[in-house]
PDB file of C-alpha atoms in Angstrom:
ATOM      1  CA  MET A1177       7.814  -9.403   5.537  1.00 73.00           C
ATOM      2  CA  LEU A1178       6.525 -12.538   7.226  1.00 80.00           C
ATOM      3  CA  GLY A1179       4.534 -13.752   4.405  1.00 82.00           C
ATOM      4  CA  ALA A1180       7.203 -13.470   2.124  1.00 81.00           C
ATOM      5  CA  GLU A1181      10.184 -15.251   4.453  1.00 83.00           C
ATOM      6  CA  LEU A1182       7.646 -18.088   5.124  1.00 85.00           C
ATOM      7  CA  ARG A1183       7.207 -18.554   1.427  1.00 87.00           C
ATOM      8  CA  LYS A1184      10.840 -18.673   0.997  1.00 86.00           C
ATOM      9  CA  ILE A1185      11.157 -21.215   3.507  1.00 87.00           C
ATOM     10  CA  ARG A1186       8.361 -23.369   2.122  1.00 88.00           C
ATOM     11  CA  ASP A1187       9.996 -23.004  -1.355  1.00 89.00           C
ATOM     12  CA  GLN A1188      13.449 -24.391  -0.101  1.00 88.00           C
ATOM     13  CA  LEU A1189      11.565 -27.112   1.503  1.00 87.00           C
ATOM     14  CA  LYS A1190       9.862 -28.103  -1.720  1.00 90.00           C
ATOM     15  CA  LEU A1191       6.540 -28.338  -0.364  1.00 87.00           C
ATOM     16  CA  THR A1192       3.299 -27.148  -1.503  1.00 90.00           C
ATOM     17  CA  VAL A1193       0.637 -25.291  -0.174  1.00 87.00           C
ATOM     18  CA  ASP A1194      -1.695 -28.458   0.018  1.00 89.00           C
ATOM     19  CA  GLU A1195       1.037 -30.448   1.829  1.00 89.00           C
ATOM     20  CA  ILE A1196       1.447 -27.260   4.746  1.00 87.00           C
ATOM     21  CA  ALA A1197      -2.253 -26.952   5.018  1.00 87.00           C
ATOM     22  CA  ALA A1198      -2.925 -30.873   5.764  1.00 89.00           C
ATOM     23  CA  ARG A1199       0.239 -30.694   8.242  1.00 88.00           C
ATOM     24  CA  LEU A1200      -1.219 -27.886  10.367  1.00 86.00           C
ATOM     25  CA  ASP A1201      -5.091 -29.071   9.658  1.00 87.00           C
ATOM     26  CA  TRP A1202      -5.615 -25.657   8.302  1.00 86.00           C
ATOM     27  CA  HIS A1203      -7.502 -24.552   4.739  1.00 83.00           C
ATOM     28  CA  GLN A1204      -5.021 -24.440   1.937  1.00 77.00           C
ATOM     29  CA  SER A1205      -6.583 -20.750   1.268  1.00 82.00           C
ATOM     30  CA  LYS A1206      -5.101 -19.530   4.748  1.00 84.00           C
ATOM     31  CA  VAL A1207      -1.277 -20.490   3.869  1.00 85.00           C
ATOM     32  CA  SER A1208      -1.794 -18.445   0.848  1.00 84.00           C
ATOM     33  CA  ARG A1209      -3.271 -15.587   2.461  1.00 80.00           C
ATOM     34  CA  VAL A1210      -0.585 -15.579   5.317  1.00 83.00           C
ATOM     35  CA  GLU A1211       1.978 -15.910   2.505  1.00 82.00           C
ATOM     36  CA  THR A1212       0.745 -12.754   0.583  1.00 78.00           C
ATOM     37  CA  GLY A1213       0.088 -10.662   3.532  1.00 72.00           C
ATOM     38  CA  ARG A1214      -3.396 -10.699   3.395  1.00 68.00           C
ATOM     39  CA  SER A1215      -4.170 -12.438   6.678  1.00 71.00           C
ATOM     40  CA  GLY A1216      -2.216 -12.752  10.026  1.00 71.00           C
ATOM     41  CA  VAL A1217      -1.395 -15.182  12.218  1.00 78.00           C
ATOM     42  CA  ARG A1218      -1.687 -15.901  15.860  1.00 78.00           C
ATOM     43  CA  ALA A1219       1.523 -16.341  18.075  1.00 75.00           C
ATOM     44  CA  HIS A1220       0.940 -20.359  18.823  1.00 81.00           C
ATOM     45  CA  GLU A1221       0.376 -20.886  14.887  1.00 84.00           C
ATOM     46  CA  ILE A1222       3.391 -19.190  14.052  1.00 85.00           C
ATOM     47  CA  GLU A1223       5.160 -21.289  16.416  1.00 88.00           C
ATOM     48  CA  LYS A1224       3.614 -24.822  15.122  1.00 88.00           C
ATOM     49  CA  LEU A1225       4.210 -23.458  11.277  1.00 87.00           C
ATOM     50  CA  LEU A1226       7.926 -23.394  11.888  1.00 89.00           C
ATOM     51  CA  ASP A1227       8.083 -26.575  13.545  1.00 91.00           C
ATOM     52  CA  VAL A1228       6.648 -27.931  10.526  1.00 89.00           C
ATOM     53  CA  TYR A1229       9.248 -25.772   8.457  1.00 89.00           C
ATOM     54  CA  GLN A1230      12.104 -27.484  10.503  1.00 88.00           C
ATOM     55  CA  VAL A1231      13.293 -23.720  11.618  1.00 88.00           C
ATOM     56  CA  THR A1232      15.319 -24.300  14.748  1.00 87.00           C
ATOM     57  CA  ASP A1233      17.718 -21.215  14.870  1.00 86.00           C
ATOM     58  CA  GLN A1234      16.436 -19.202  17.801  1.00 87.00           C
ATOM     59  CA  GLU A1235      17.156 -16.015  16.577  1.00 83.00           C
ATOM     60  CA  THR A1236      14.937 -16.336  13.158  1.00 83.00           C
ATOM     61  CA  ARG A1237      12.255 -17.914  15.103  1.00 84.00           C
ATOM     62  CA  GLU A1238      11.958 -14.919  17.315  1.00 83.00           C
ATOM     63  CA  ALA A1239      12.766 -12.167  14.510  1.00 80.00           C
ATOM     64  CA  LEU A1240       9.473 -14.032  12.613  1.00 81.00           C
ATOM     65  CA  ALA A1241       7.341 -14.312  15.709  1.00 80.00           C
ATOM     66  CA  ALA A1242       8.067 -10.522  16.711  1.00 75.00           C
ATOM     67  CA  LEU A1243       6.736 -10.054  12.866  1.00 74.00           C
ATOM     68  CA  ALA A1244       3.693 -11.928  13.695  1.00 73.00           C
ATOM     69  CA  ARG A1245       2.869  -9.791  16.694  1.00 69.00           C
ATOM     70  CA  ASP A1246       3.723  -6.596  14.511  1.00 58.00           C
ATOM     71  CA  ASN A1247       0.801  -7.536  12.406  1.00 55.00           C
ATOM     72  CA  LYS A1248      -1.544  -6.713  15.230  1.00 49.00           C
ATOM     73  CA  ARG A1249      -0.438  -2.984  15.716  1.00 49.00           C
ATOM     74  CA  ARG A1250      -2.902  -0.349  14.568  1.00 47.00           C
ATOM     75  CA  MET A1251      -0.989   1.576  11.821  1.00 66.00           C
ATOM     76  CA  TRP A1252      -0.797   5.264  11.549  1.00 76.00           C
ATOM     77  CA  TRP A1253      -2.353   5.705   8.010  1.00 79.00           C
ATOM     78  CA  GLN A1254      -5.737   3.486   8.768  1.00 75.00           C
ATOM     79  CA  PRO A1255      -7.497   6.736   9.353  1.00 78.00           C
ATOM     80  CA  TYR A1256      -6.600   7.631   5.589  1.00 83.00           C
ATOM     81  CA  SER A1257      -8.094   4.503   4.533  1.00 79.00           C
ATOM     82  CA  ASP A1258     -10.870   6.029   2.072  1.00 82.00           C
ATOM     83  CA  VAL A1259      -8.589   8.035   0.016  1.00 85.00           C
ATOM     84  CA  LEU A1260      -5.645   5.678  -0.221  1.00 85.00           C
ATOM     85  CA  SER A1261      -5.038   3.062  -3.281  1.00 83.00           C
ATOM     86  CA  GLN A1262      -4.425  -0.548  -2.098  1.00 79.00           C
ATOM     87  CA  ARG A1263      -1.005  -0.289  -3.349  1.00 80.00           C
ATOM     88  CA  TYR A1264      -0.055   3.212  -1.706  1.00 86.00           C
ATOM     89  CA  ALA A1265      -1.251   1.550   1.608  1.00 83.00           C
ATOM     90  CA  SER A1266       1.015  -1.511   0.742  1.00 81.00           C
ATOM     91  CA  PHE A1267       3.854   0.930  -0.163  1.00 86.00           C
ATOM     92  CA  ILE A1268       3.277   2.482   3.178  1.00 87.00           C
ATOM     93  CA  SER A1269       3.427  -0.202   5.273  1.00 82.00           C
ATOM     94  CA  PHE A1270       6.773  -1.704   3.865  1.00 83.00           C
ATOM     95  CA  GLU A1271       8.144   1.670   4.066  1.00 88.00           C
ATOM     96  CA  ALA A1272       7.083   2.049   7.831  1.00 84.00           C
ATOM     97  CA  GLU A1273       9.076  -1.108   8.820  1.00 80.00           C
ATOM     98  CA  ALA A1274      12.213  -0.516   6.827  1.00 86.00           C
ATOM     99  CA  ALA A1275      15.351   0.509   8.490  1.00 89.00           C
ATOM    100  CA  SER A1276      17.131   2.334   5.289  1.00 94.00           C
ATOM    101  CA  VAL A1277      15.609   2.873   1.846  1.00 96.00           C
ATOM    102  CA  ARG A1278      17.886   4.040  -1.356  1.00 97.00           C
ATOM    103  CA  SER A1279      15.792   5.531  -3.933  1.00 97.00           C
ATOM    104  CA  TYR A1280      16.444   6.769  -7.623  1.00 97.00           C
ATOM    105  CA  ASP A1281      13.739   9.427  -9.068  1.00 96.00           C
ATOM    106  CA  SER A1282      14.190  10.267 -12.392  1.00 94.00           C
ATOM    107  CA  SER A1283      10.570  12.811 -12.805  1.00 94.00           C
ATOM    108  CA  LEU A1284      10.202  14.215  -9.287  1.00 96.00           C
ATOM    109  CA  VAL A1285      11.206  15.086  -5.847  1.00 97.00           C
ATOM    110  CA  PRO A1286      11.148  11.900  -3.746  1.00 95.00           C
ATOM    111  CA  GLY A1287       7.798  11.819  -1.612  1.00 95.00           C
ATOM    112  CA  LEU A1288       9.523  11.681   1.650  1.00 96.00           C
ATOM    113  CA  LEU A1289      11.545  15.039   1.102  1.00 97.00           C
ATOM    114  CA  GLN A1290       8.324  16.750  -0.441  1.00 97.00           C
ATOM    115  CA  THR A1291       7.100  19.978   0.842  1.00 97.00           C
ATOM    116  CA  ALA A1292       3.264  20.628   1.550  1.00 96.00           C
ATOM    117  CA  ASP A1293       2.774  22.981  -1.263  1.00 97.00           C
ATOM    118  CA  TYR A1294       4.880  20.941  -3.580  1.00 97.00           C
ATOM    119  CA  ALA A1295       2.645  17.577  -2.687  1.00 96.00           C
ATOM    120  CA  ARG A1296      -0.488  19.538  -3.142  1.00 96.00           C
ATOM    121  CA  ALA A1297       0.442  21.023  -6.590  1.00 96.00           C
ATOM    122  CA  LEU A1298       1.508  17.990  -7.707  1.00 95.00           C
ATOM    123  CA  THR A1299      -1.610  15.848  -6.122  1.00 93.00           C
ATOM    124  CA  ARG A1300      -3.751  18.460  -8.287  1.00 93.00           C
ATOM    125  CA  GLN A1301      -1.993  18.125 -11.489  1.00 93.00           C
ATOM    126  CA  LEU A1302      -1.980  14.525 -11.591  1.00 91.00           C
ATOM    127  CA  GLN A1303      -5.378  13.661 -10.006  1.00 89.00           C
ATOM    128  CA  PRO A1304      -7.487  16.659 -11.625  1.00 90.00           C
ATOM    129  CA  ASP A1305     -10.858  15.072 -10.574  1.00 91.00           C
ATOM    130  CA  THR A1306     -10.134  14.793  -6.792  1.00 89.00           C
ATOM    131  CA  SER A1307     -11.719  17.094  -4.449  1.00 92.00           C
ATOM    132  CA  THR A1308     -10.153  19.575  -2.363  1.00 92.00           C
ATOM    133  CA  GLU A1309     -10.807  17.646   0.695  1.00 92.00           C
ATOM    134  CA  GLU A1310      -9.115  14.358  -0.589  1.00 92.00           C
ATOM    135  CA  ILE A1311      -6.001  16.208  -2.153  1.00 93.00           C
ATOM    136  CA  ASN A1312      -5.604  17.781   1.474  1.00 93.00           C
ATOM    137  CA  ALA A1313      -5.920  14.289   3.250  1.00 92.00           C
ATOM    138  CA  LEU A1314      -3.423  12.955   0.434  1.00 92.00           C
ATOM    139  CA  VAL A1315      -1.056  15.732   1.536  1.00 94.00           C
ATOM    140  CA  ASP A1316      -1.566  14.873   5.280  1.00 94.00           C
ATOM    141  CA  VAL A1317      -0.299  11.318   4.589  1.00 92.00           C
ATOM    142  CA  ARG A1318       2.590  12.618   2.422  1.00 93.00           C
ATOM    143  CA  LEU A1319       3.424  14.755   5.701  1.00 93.00           C
ATOM    144  CA  ALA A1320       2.494  11.855   7.998  1.00 91.00           C
ATOM    145  CA  ARG A1321       4.757   9.677   6.355  1.00 92.00           C
ATOM    146  CA  GLN A1322       7.833  11.989   6.563  1.00 94.00           C
ATOM    147  CA  ASN A1323       6.943  12.304  10.471  1.00 91.00           C
ATOM    148  CA  ALA A1324       6.768   8.523  10.869  1.00 89.00           C
ATOM    149  CA  THR A1325      10.244   7.796   9.365  1.00 91.00           C
ATOM    150  CA  LEU A1326      12.475  10.429   9.074  1.00 94.00           C
ATOM    151  CA  ARG A1327      11.415  12.180  12.462  1.00 90.00           C
ATOM    152  CA  ARG A1328      10.936   9.096  14.875  1.00 86.00           C
ATOM    153  CA  GLU A1329      13.184   8.503  17.114  1.00 86.00           C
ATOM    154  CA  ASP A1330      15.471   5.872  15.333  1.00 87.00           C
ATOM    155  CA  PRO A1331      14.876   7.632  12.279  1.00 93.00           C
ATOM    156  CA  LEU A1332      15.041   5.953   8.735  1.00 94.00           C
ATOM    157  CA  LYS A1333      18.300   6.191   6.946  1.00 96.00           C
ATOM    158  CA  LEU A1334      17.394   7.475   2.807  1.00 98.00           C
ATOM    159  CA  TRP A1335      19.600   7.679   0.586  1.00 98.00           C
ATOM    160  CA  ALA A1336      17.994   9.306  -2.486  1.00 98.00           C
ATOM    161  CA  ILE A1337      19.693   9.973  -6.141  1.00 98.00           C
ATOM    162  CA  VAL A1338      17.607  12.679  -7.862  1.00 98.00           C
ATOM    163  CA  ASP A1339      18.004  12.668 -11.688  1.00 97.00           C
ATOM    164  CA  GLU A1340      18.576  16.893 -12.681  1.00 97.00           C
ATOM    165  CA  ALA A1341      15.242  16.557 -14.715  1.00 96.00           C
ATOM    166  CA  ALA A1342      13.155  16.093 -11.672  1.00 97.00           C
ATOM    167  CA  LEU A1343      15.102  19.541 -10.353  1.00 97.00           C
ATOM    168  CA  ARG A1344      14.098  21.473 -13.478  1.00 97.00           C
ATOM    169  CA  ARG A1345      10.234  20.070 -13.754  1.00 97.00           C
ATOM    170  CA  ILE A1346       8.176  23.363 -12.496  1.00 97.00           C
ATOM    171  CA  VAL A1347       5.253  21.824 -10.154  1.00 97.00           C
ATOM    172  CA  GLY A1348       2.503  24.043  -9.150  1.00 95.00           C
ATOM    173  CA  SER A1349       4.764  26.943 -10.069  1.00 96.00           C
ATOM    174  CA  PRO A1350       8.315  28.325 -10.230  1.00 97.00           C
ATOM    175  CA  THR A1351       7.893  29.597  -6.797  1.00 97.00           C
ATOM    176  CA  ILE A1352       6.759  26.346  -5.094  1.00 97.00           C
ATOM    177  CA  THR A1353       9.527  24.414  -7.058  1.00 98.00           C
ATOM    178  CA  ALA A1354      12.334  26.691  -5.996  1.00 98.00           C
ATOM    179  CA  LYS A1355      11.235  26.643  -2.090  1.00 98.00           C
ATOM    180  CA  GLN A1356      10.518  22.769  -2.739  1.00 98.00           C
ATOM    181  CA  LEU A1357      14.491  22.767  -3.954  1.00 98.00           C
ATOM    182  CA  HIS A1358      15.575  24.633  -1.224  1.00 98.00           C
ATOM    183  CA  SER A1359      13.851  22.459   1.463  1.00 97.00           C
ATOM    184  CA  LEU A1360      15.415  19.357  -0.512  1.00 98.00           C
ATOM    185  CA  VAL A1361      19.138  21.047   0.714  1.00 98.00           C
ATOM    186  CA  SER A1362      18.020  21.526   4.311  1.00 97.00           C
ATOM    187  CA  SER A1363      17.179  17.684   4.428  1.00 97.00           C
ATOM    188  CA  SER A1364      20.198  17.233   2.892  1.00 97.00           C
ATOM    189  CA  ARG A1365      22.023  18.146   5.907  1.00 97.00           C
ATOM    190  CA  GLN A1366      19.970  15.970   8.240  1.00 96.00           C
ATOM    191  CA  PRO A1367      22.691  12.914   9.438  1.00 96.00           C
ATOM    192  CA  HIS A1368      20.361  10.336   8.049  1.00 97.00           C
ATOM    193  CA  VAL A1369      19.576  11.700   4.780  1.00 98.00           C
ATOM    194  CA  THR A1370      21.910  11.404   1.972  1.00 98.00           C
ATOM    195  CA  VAL A1371      20.820  13.567  -1.399  1.00 98.00           C
ATOM    196  CA  GLN A1372      22.747  13.411  -4.716  1.00 98.00           C
ATOM    197  CA  VAL A1373      22.179  14.252  -8.425  1.00 98.00           C
ATOM    198  CA  ALA A1374      22.398  12.652 -11.468  1.00 97.00           C
ATOM    199  CA  PRO A1375      23.028  15.520 -13.786  1.00 97.00           C
ATOM    200  CA  PHE A1376      22.427  15.850 -17.210  1.00 96.00           C
ATOM    201  CA  THR A1377      26.078  15.144 -17.982  1.00 94.00           C
ATOM    202  CA  ALA A1378      25.928  12.093 -16.799  1.00 92.00           C
ATOM    203  CA  GLY A1379      24.697  10.838 -19.712  1.00 90.00           C
ATOM    204  CA  ALA A1380      22.953   7.472 -20.570  1.00 90.00           C
ATOM    205  CA  HIS A1381      23.224   6.489 -16.879  1.00 90.00           C
ATOM    206  CA  PRO A1382      21.861   3.476 -15.237  1.00 87.00           C
ATOM    207  CA  GLY A1383      18.575   5.120 -14.058  1.00 87.00           C
ATOM    208  CA  VAL A1384      17.264   5.746 -17.856  1.00 87.00           C
ATOM    209  CA  HIS A1385      15.255   2.862 -17.279  1.00 88.00           C
ATOM    210  CA  GLY A1386      13.030   4.304 -14.676  1.00 90.00           C
ATOM    211  CA  SER A1387      12.502   5.439 -10.862  1.00 93.00           C
ATOM    212  CA  PHE A1388      12.999   2.414  -7.856  1.00 95.00           C
ATOM    213  CA  VAL A1389      13.040   1.953  -4.317  1.00 96.00           C
ATOM    214  CA  ILE A1390      14.760  -0.570  -2.458  1.00 95.00           C
ATOM    215  CA  LEU A1391      13.880  -1.066   1.219  1.00 93.00           C
ATOM    216  CA  GLU A1392      15.906  -2.612   3.844  1.00 91.00           C
ATOM    217  CA  PHE A1393      14.803  -4.369   6.930  1.00 83.00           C
ATOM    218  CA  PRO A1394      16.044  -4.751   9.978  1.00 76.00           C
ATOM    219  CA  VAL A1395      15.178  -8.407  10.608  1.00 62.00           C
ATOM    220  CA  ARG A1396      17.483  -9.756   7.802  1.00 58.00           C
ATOM    221  CA  ASN A1397      18.640  -8.273   4.687  1.00 57.00           C
ATOM    222  CA  ASP A1398      17.260 -11.126   2.692  1.00 61.00           C
ATOM    223  CA  LEU A1399      13.871  -9.858   3.065  1.00 70.00           C
ATOM    224  CA  ASP A1400      14.739  -6.595   1.362  1.00 85.00           C
ATOM    225  CA  VAL A1401      12.541  -5.700  -1.424  1.00 89.00           C
ATOM    226  CA  VAL A1402      12.569  -3.465  -4.462  1.00 92.00           C
ATOM    227  CA  TYR A1403       9.376  -1.455  -5.240  1.00 90.00           C
ATOM    228  CA  THR A1404       8.882  -0.147  -8.919  1.00 91.00           C
ATOM    229  CA  GLU A1405       5.593   1.278 -10.381  1.00 81.00           C
ATOM    230  CA  ASN A1406       4.225   2.611 -13.417  1.00 75.00           C
ATOM    231  CA  GLN A1407       0.496   4.263 -14.415  1.00 68.00           C
ATOM    232  CA  THR A1408      -1.448   1.431 -13.687  1.00 69.00           C
ATOM    233  CA  SER A1409       0.280  -0.940 -11.605  1.00 73.00           C
ATOM    234  CA  SER A1410       3.229  -1.493  -9.057  1.00 78.00           C
ATOM    235  CA  LEU A1411       5.623  -4.338  -8.467  1.00 85.00           C
ATOM    236  CA  TYR A1412       7.766  -5.805  -5.631  1.00 84.00           C
ATOM    237  CA  LEU A1413      10.782  -7.723  -6.246  1.00 86.00           C
ATOM    238  CA  GLU A1414      11.560  -9.999  -3.364  1.00 83.00           C
ATOM    239  CA  ARG A1415      14.362 -12.582  -5.212  1.00 85.00           C
ATOM    240  CA  ASP A1416      17.771 -12.349  -4.157  1.00 86.00           C
ATOM    241  CA  VAL A1417      18.836 -12.179  -7.465  1.00 92.00           C
ATOM    242  CA  ASP A1418      16.439  -9.157  -8.921  1.00 91.00           C
ATOM    243  CA  VAL A1419      17.574  -7.381  -5.487  1.00 91.00           C
ATOM    244  CA  ALA A1420      21.113  -8.026  -6.407  1.00 92.00           C
ATOM    245  CA  ALA A1421      20.776  -6.448  -9.634  1.00 94.00           C
ATOM    246  CA  TYR A1422      18.717  -3.313  -8.458  1.00 95.00           C
ATOM    247  CA  ASN A1423      21.627  -3.008  -5.694  1.00 94.00           C
ATOM    248  CA  GLU A1424      24.268  -2.988  -8.615  1.00 96.00           C
ATOM    249  CA  VAL A1425      22.153  -0.438 -10.484  1.00 95.00           C
ATOM    250  CA  PHE A1426      22.141   1.691  -7.485  1.00 97.00           C
ATOM    251  CA  ASP A1427      26.172   1.777  -6.794  1.00 96.00           C
ATOM    252  CA  ARG A1428      26.658   2.500 -10.385  1.00 96.00           C
ATOM    253  CA  LEU A1429      23.810   5.580 -10.190  1.00 96.00           C
ATOM    254  CA  ARG A1430      25.974   6.491  -6.865  1.00 96.00           C
ATOM    255  CA  ALA A1431      29.269   6.762  -8.752  1.00 96.00           C
ATOM    256  CA  ALA A1432      27.719   8.596 -11.963  1.00 95.00           C
ATOM    257  CA  ALA A1433      26.051  10.991  -9.508  1.00 97.00           C
ATOM    258  CA  LEU A1434      27.578  14.479  -8.205  1.00 97.00           C
ATOM    259  CA  ASP A1435      28.782  14.051  -4.657  1.00 97.00           C
ATOM    260  CA  ILE A1436      27.022  15.463  -1.787  1.00 97.00           C
ATOM    261  CA  GLU A1437      28.391  19.024  -1.588  1.00 98.00           C
ATOM    262  CA  PRO A1438      28.506  19.695  -5.695  1.00 98.00           C
ATOM    263  CA  SER A1439      24.700  18.337  -5.765  1.00 98.00           C
ATOM    264  CA  ARG A1440      23.822  20.820  -3.244  1.00 98.00           C
ATOM    265  CA  ARG A1441      25.417  23.563  -4.954  1.00 98.00           C
ATOM    266  CA  LEU A1442      23.209  22.265  -8.230  1.00 98.00           C
ATOM    267  CA  ILE A1443      19.972  21.890  -6.498  1.00 98.00           C
ATOM    268  CA  THR A1444      20.779  25.999  -4.870  1.00 98.00           C
ATOM    269  CA  ARG A1445      21.701  27.205  -8.446  1.00 98.00           C
ATOM    270  CA  ILE A1446      18.535  25.804 -10.194  1.00 98.00           C
ATOM    271  CA  ALA A1447      16.455  27.032  -7.055  1.00 98.00           C
ATOM    272  CA  LYS A1448      17.754  30.364  -7.777  1.00 97.00           C
ATOM    273  CA  GLU A1449      17.394  30.479 -11.143  1.00 97.00           C
ATOM    274  CA  LEU A1450      13.713  29.946 -10.745  1.00 96.00           C
ATOM    275  CA  GLU A1451      13.260  32.982  -8.311  1.00 93.00           C
TER     276      GLU A1451
END
């Protein structure tokens, strides 16, 4: 978040990385590492950087300084770094700082709402060469994500739209999937969790192009990002025009999906069909 904001400010000033490095007497690689999130920045350095960027708004300066301080915190997922891919760890770090998440899932129950049995069966099917020990560690990460976001003192606000196909896909066994669906209904009754189903009857709705996550952050809404992934790579979209486009898609999906109570009834009906 810090790097993205600093890069945006530099772009607005039409300054190059080399120009900033020269003004700060930094190596140009340091500016690049800070902007890409690969390197932190000390408190006195962020102050000098904001002076060079001519940032005078005190609220903005304090918010960015707070992000710089947060870089020093030990994150809860670090003990699992040996089983986490770089893109998964990056996503977790974004998610941990988000104030709210809006997601569309076309094939699976959202990770933040998965049961341990569902997550274990899913990991085993998707990663057949993974050891039992590693699978258990990845399931522990999934559950820890839920505790760190949905069960914290100021819980993450989650609005999840799930395609009917995701509900009908058998993961592990009909029994595991049925229990997952009942859990999904229970989760949807939490005040900070909203679940809608995009039914087959919605036809070719805007979500047919694939799953995505919109992460919204408490500092500034122009730091919001969209996350998408495929089999081999993941993509973070930060440009205002891209985020706005996905916001519109989500709003259209929300309109096409069933309301909250009809969604719960459909989920429950599918669960009972599997039992």
